[in-house]
mmCIF file of C-alpha atoms in Angstrom:
data_model
loop_
_atom_site.group_PDB
_atom_site.id
_atom_site.type_symbol
_atom_site.label_atom_id
_atom_site.label_comp_id
_atom_site.label_asym_id
_atom_site.label_seq_id
_atom_site.Cartn_x
_atom_site.Cartn_y
_atom_site.Cartn_z
ATOM 1 C CA UNK V 794 11.057 55.201 -30.822
ATOM 2 C CA UNK V 795 14.331 56.257 -29.275
ATOM 3 C CA UNK V 796 16.822 53.938 -27.582
ATOM 4 C CA UNK V 797 15.573 54.664 -24.063
ATOM 5 C CA UNK V 798 11.962 53.849 -24.984
ATOM 6 C CA UNK V 799 13.111 50.722 -26.797
ATOM 7 C CA UNK V 800 15.010 49.539 -23.709
ATOM 8 C CA UNK V 801 11.969 50.119 -21.489
ATOM 9 C CA UNK V 802 9.676 48.204 -23.847
ATOM 10 C CA UNK V 803 12.212 45.381 -24.132
ATOM 11 C CA UNK V 804 12.642 45.244 -20.340
ATOM 12 C CA UNK V 805 8.874 45.179 -19.813
ATOM 13 C CA UNK V 806 8.418 42.352 -22.312
ATOM 14 C CA UNK V 807 11.311 40.449 -20.756
ATOM 15 C CA UNK V 808 9.785 40.757 -17.275
ATOM 16 C CA UNK V 809 6.419 39.594 -18.607
ATOM 17 C CA UNK V 810 8.099 36.622 -20.292
ATOM 18 C CA UNK V 811 9.950 35.688 -17.084
ATOM 19 C CA UNK V 812 6.707 36.016 -15.146
ATOM 20 C CA UNK V 813 4.910 33.715 -17.598
ATOM 21 C CA UNK V 814 7.755 31.183 -17.355
ATOM 22 C CA UNK V 815 7.604 31.265 -13.554
ATOM 23 C CA UNK V 816 3.845 30.748 -13.612
ATOM 24 C CA UNK V 817 4.173 27.827 -16.052
ATOM 25 C CA UNK V 818 6.925 26.252 -13.958
ATOM 26 C CA UNK V 819 4.774 26.601 -10.866
ATOM 27 C CA UNK V 820 1.818 25.014 -12.646
ATOM 28 C CA UNK V 821 3.996 22.117 -13.813
ATOM 29 C CA UNK V 822 5.184 21.604 -10.244
ATOM 30 C CA UNK V 823 1.619 21.693 -8.917
ATOM 31 C CA UNK V 824 0.414 19.237 -11.564
ATOM 32 C CA UNK V 825 3.273 16.841 -10.803
ATOM 33 C CA UNK V 826 2.612 17.135 -7.070
ATOM 34 C CA UNK V 827 -1.089 16.422 -7.645
ATOM 35 C CA UNK V 828 -0.337 13.443 -9.871
ATOM 36 C CA UNK V 829 2.095 11.917 -7.364
ATOM 37 C CA UNK V 830 -0.271 12.658 -4.490
ATOM 38 C CA UNK V 831 -3.164 10.887 -6.237
ATOM 39 C CA UNK V 832 -0.947 7.891 -7.015
ATOM 40 C CA UNK V 833 0.227 7.632 -3.417
ATOM 41 C CA UNK V 834 -3.231 8.298 -2.002
ATOM 42 C CA UNK V 835 -4.603 5.290 -3.867
ATOM 43 C CA UNK V 836 -2.071 2.949 -2.261
ATOM 44 C CA UNK V 837 -2.148 4.369 1.249
ATOM 45 C CA UNK V 838 -5.966 4.086 1.258
ATOM 46 C CA UNK V 839 -5.760 0.461 0.100
ATOM 47 C CA UNK V 840 -3.191 -0.350 2.788
ATOM 48 C CA UNK V 841 -5.228 1.291 5.543
ATOM 49 C CA UNK V 842 -8.336 -0.561 4.386
ATOM 50 C CA UNK V 843 -6.386 -3.850 4.367
ATOM 51 C CA UNK V 844 -5.121 -3.124 7.871
ATOM 52 C CA UNK V 845 -8.661 -2.525 9.117
ATOM 53 C CA UNK V 846 -9.881 -5.722 7.461
ATOM 54 C CA UNK V 847 -7.155 -7.607 9.349
ATOM 55 C CA UNK V 848 -8.903 -6.584 12.571
ATOM 56 C CA UNK V 849 -12.227 -7.827 11.177
ATOM 57 C CA UNK V 850 -10.606 -11.143 10.185
ATOM 58 C CA UNK V 851 -9.242 -11.447 13.722
ATOM 59 C CA UNK V 852 -12.744 -11.050 15.143
ATOM 60 C CA UNK V 853 -14.117 -13.602 12.638
ATOM 61 C CA UNK V 854 -11.508 -16.111 13.810
ATOM 62 C CA UNK V 855 -12.364 -15.503 17.466
ATOM 63 C CA UNK V 856 -16.070 -15.940 16.712
ATOM 64 C CA UNK V 857 -15.518 -19.182 14.783
ATOM 65 C CA UNK V 858 -13.119 -20.552 17.396
ATOM 66 C CA UNK V 859 -15.615 -19.818 20.164
ATOM 67 C CA UNK V 860 -18.211 -21.980 18.422
ATOM 68 C CA UNK V 861 -15.834 -24.943 18.565
ATOM 69 C CA UNK V 862 -14.135 -23.925 21.788
ATOM 70 C CA UNK V 863 -14.168 -27.450 23.253
ATOM 71 C CA UNK V 864 -12.675 -28.953 20.113
ATOM 72 C CA UNK V 865 -9.038 -27.827 20.356
ATOM 73 C CA UNK V 866 -8.180 -29.465 17.036
ATOM 74 C CA UNK V 867 -10.211 -26.733 15.305
ATOM 75 C CA UNK V 868 -10.335 -23.858 17.763
ATOM 76 C CA UNK V 869 -6.571 -23.563 18.427
ATOM 77 C CA UNK V 870 -5.568 -23.220 14.719
ATOM 78 C CA UNK V 871 -8.397 -20.688 14.257
ATOM 79 C CA UNK V 872 -7.082 -18.695 17.230
ATOM 80 C CA UNK V 873 -3.532 -18.831 15.867
ATOM 81 C CA UNK V 874 -4.727 -17.551 12.478
ATOM 82 C CA UNK V 875 -6.770 -14.849 14.189
ATOM 83 C CA UNK V 876 -3.895 -13.594 16.327
ATOM 84 C CA UNK V 877 -1.674 -13.611 13.228
ATOM 85 C CA UNK V 878 -4.178 -11.188 11.693
ATOM 86 C CA UNK V 879 -4.112 -9.088 14.872
ATOM 87 C CA UNK V 880 -0.317 -9.030 14.628
ATOM 88 C CA UNK V 881 -0.653 -7.807 11.025
ATOM 89 C CA UNK V 882 -3.052 -5.081 12.159
ATOM 90 C CA UNK V 883 -0.529 -3.730 14.666
ATOM 91 C CA UNK V 884 2.286 -3.995 12.102
ATOM 92 C CA UNK V 885 0.410 -1.570 9.856
ATOM 93 C CA UNK V 886 -0.997 0.626 12.624
ATOM 94 C CA UNK V 887 1.601 3.405 11.964
ATOM 95 C CA UNK V 888 0.110 3.957 8.476
ATOM 96 C CA UNK V 889 -1.756 7.243 8.362
ATOM 97 C CA UNK V 890 -3.173 9.349 5.563
ATOM 98 C CA UNK V 891 -1.085 12.549 5.391
ATOM 99 C CA UNK V 892 -2.353 16.112 5.203
ATOM 100 C CA UNK V 893 -1.279 17.007 1.672
ATOM 101 C CA UNK V 894 -2.287 20.659 1.988
ATOM 102 C CA UNK V 895 0.598 21.239 4.415
ATOM 103 C CA UNK V 896 3.196 19.234 2.501
ATOM 104 C CA UNK V 897 6.040 20.370 0.278
ATOM 105 C CA UNK V 898 7.409 18.309 -2.600
ATOM 106 C CA UNK V 899 10.292 17.133 -0.409
ATOM 107 C CA UNK V 900 7.918 16.074 2.375
ATOM 108 C CA UNK V 901 5.768 14.153 -0.099
ATOM 109 C CA UNK V 902 8.917 12.434 -1.385
ATOM 110 C CA UNK V 903 9.865 11.413 2.155
ATOM 111 C CA UNK V 904 6.352 10.148 2.860
ATOM 112 C CA UNK V 905 6.294 8.058 -0.321
ATOM 113 C CA UNK V 906 9.746 6.671 0.448
ATOM 114 C CA UNK V 907 8.743 5.722 4.009
ATOM 115 C CA UNK V 908 5.643 3.974 2.686
ATOM 116 C CA UNK V 909 7.706 2.058 0.117
ATOM 117 C CA UNK V 910 10.104 0.852 2.812
ATOM 118 C CA UNK V 911 7.220 -0.157 5.079
ATOM 119 C CA UNK V 912 5.374 -2.018 2.321
ATOM 120 C CA UNK V 913 8.414 -3.962 1.118
ATOM 121 C CA UNK V 914 9.394 -4.808 4.696
ATOM 122 C CA UNK V 915 6.057 -6.417 5.554
ATOM 123 C CA UNK V 916 4.908 -7.772 2.166
ATOM 124 C CA UNK V 917 6.128 -11.316 2.848
ATOM 125 C CA UNK V 918 4.555 -11.296 6.301
ATOM 126 C CA UNK V 919 1.235 -10.158 4.838
ATOM 127 C CA UNK V 920 1.108 -12.945 2.276
ATOM 128 C CA UNK V 921 2.107 -15.595 4.817
ATOM 129 C CA UNK V 922 -0.456 -14.362 7.335
ATOM 130 C CA UNK V 923 -3.265 -14.444 4.760
ATOM 131 C CA UNK V 924 -2.353 -18.040 3.810
ATOM 132 C CA UNK V 925 -2.156 -19.078 7.483
ATOM 133 C CA UNK V 926 -5.514 -17.454 8.235
ATOM 134 C CA UNK V 927 -7.263 -19.171 5.330
ATOM 135 C CA UNK V 928 -5.805 -22.566 6.227
ATOM 136 C CA UNK V 929 -6.900 -22.107 9.838
ATOM 137 C CA UNK V 930 -10.537 -21.150 9.230
ATOM 138 C CA UNK V 931 -11.447 -23.381 6.270
ATOM 139 C CA UNK V 932 -11.639 -26.556 8.449
ATOM 140 C CA UNK V 933 -13.774 -24.675 10.987
ATOM 141 C CA UNK V 934 -16.154 -23.416 8.286
ATOM 142 C CA UNK V 935 -16.473 -26.897 6.759
ATOM 143 C CA UNK V 936 -17.214 -28.427 10.157
ATOM 144 C CA UNK V 937 -19.746 -25.791 11.160
ATOM 145 C CA UNK V 938 -21.481 -25.480 7.791
ATOM 146 C CA UNK V 939 -21.307 -28.993 6.327
ATOM 147 C CA UNK V 940 -20.370 -31.169 9.341
ATOM 148 C CA UNK V 941 -17.187 -32.204 7.510
ATOM 149 C CA UNK V 942 -14.464 -32.994 10.037
ATOM 150 C CA UNK V 943 -11.305 -32.641 7.964
ATOM 151 C CA UNK V 944 -8.907 -32.512 10.908
ATOM 152 C CA UNK V 945 -10.565 -35.399 12.741
ATOM 153 C CA UNK V 946 -10.087 -37.897 9.924
ATOM 154 C CA UNK V 947 -6.563 -39.010 9.019
ATOM 155 C CA UNK V 948 -7.208 -39.411 5.293
ATOM 156 C CA UNK V 949 -9.124 -36.142 5.062
ATOM 157 C CA UNK V 950 -6.277 -34.416 6.910
ATOM 158 C CA UNK V 951 -3.717 -35.787 4.436
ATOM 159 C CA UNK V 952 -5.812 -34.641 1.465
ATOM 160 C CA UNK V 953 -6.361 -31.210 3.013
ATOM 161 C CA UNK V 954 -2.635 -30.880 3.761
ATOM 162 C CA UNK V 955 -1.755 -31.774 0.168
ATOM 163 C CA UNK V 956 -4.294 -29.296 -1.200
ATOM 164 C CA UNK V 957 -2.944 -26.648 1.192
ATOM 165 C CA UNK V 958 0.656 -27.249 0.090
ATOM 166 C CA UNK V 959 -0.324 -27.109 -3.593
ATOM 167 C CA UNK V 960 -2.299 -23.903 -3.011
ATOM 168 C CA UNK V 961 0.658 -22.296 -1.217
ATOM 169 C CA UNK V 962 3.038 -23.293 -4.035
ATOM 170 C CA UNK V 963 0.656 -21.860 -6.652
ATOM 171 C CA UNK V 964 0.241 -18.608 -4.695
ATOM 172 C CA UNK V 965 3.993 -18.193 -4.182
ATOM 173 C CA UNK V 966 4.832 -19.134 -7.772
ATOM 174 C CA UNK V 967 2.211 -17.183 -9.660
ATOM 175 C CA UNK V 968 1.566 -14.346 -7.198
ATOM 176 C CA UNK V 969 5.079 -13.609 -5.861
ATOM 177 C CA UNK V 970 4.143 -10.324 -4.210
ATOM 178 C CA UNK V 971 3.460 -8.806 -7.665
ATOM 179 C CA UNK V 972 1.056 -6.261 -6.192
ATOM 180 C CA UNK V 973 3.699 -4.927 -3.820
ATOM 181 C CA UNK V 974 6.329 -4.834 -6.558
ATOM 182 C CA UNK V 975 3.930 -2.952 -8.821
ATOM 183 C CA UNK V 976 3.204 -0.436 -6.060
ATOM 184 C CA UNK V 977 6.897 0.011 -5.361
ATOM 185 C CA UNK V 978 7.733 0.606 -9.022
ATOM 186 C CA UNK V 979 4.958 3.169 -9.537
ATOM 187 C CA UNK V 980 5.744 5.028 -6.323
ATOM 188 C CA UNK V 981 9.456 4.996 -7.175
ATOM 189 C CA UNK V 982 8.631 6.666 -10.491
ATOM 190 C CA UNK V 983 6.478 9.224 -8.668
ATOM 191 C CA UNK V 984 9.415 9.966 -6.361
ATOM 192 C CA UNK V 985 11.714 10.380 -9.349
ATOM 193 C CA UNK V 986 9.360 12.835 -11.048
ATOM 194 C CA UNK V 987 8.990 14.856 -7.852
ATOM 195 C CA UNK V 988 12.758 14.963 -7.516
ATOM 196 C CA UNK V 989 13.111 16.305 -11.063
ATOM 197 C CA UNK V 990 10.591 19.057 -10.290
ATOM 198 C CA UNK V 991 12.418 19.904 -7.056
ATOM 199 C CA UNK V 992 15.760 20.154 -8.874
ATOM 200 C CA UNK V 993 14.129 22.285 -11.561
ATOM 201 C CA UNK V 994 12.735 24.658 -8.937
ATOM 202 C CA UNK V 995 16.113 24.910 -7.228
ATOM 203 C CA UNK V 996 17.881 26.071 -10.397
#
């Protein structure tokens, strides 16, 4: 084999090697995109489902309040809890499942980042609204189901208030928005991995 033939063979092998490297890099990028997409998809679906349930909880509150409409001591708190849920529904109304097939890595990064900001912004509201809703409908349910008038009896009201305060303290102490923090950490890692792939592709 003369020098010219050797150079051609070497060049051909080099081009094939570069091509294989490009294909592998592309596959790595696609796998990382898919992994991050699946991670994000899990949380956006959960959030959208939670938002839709807030609307159902609102309707439950309206239904329960209507059954005790003439008893303002029970119906007004139930309405307040219900409208708090409606407020939560509208807070999360902008959440939409993206079309991943049209997204680039950068666009997925931006979408994840926007979701993280949204989730952290409203996490405290969500927890407070859930607590308020539960406290507002439990007396109504007890009155309708078991004829127990917690709010109509001073001593029962004191006991219920104490139990409510203890429950709130326990929830805040032992469940301090851990779910949201976990989501934020995992999505932050997904963003970081996507950024590494994007930098790698840019080199």
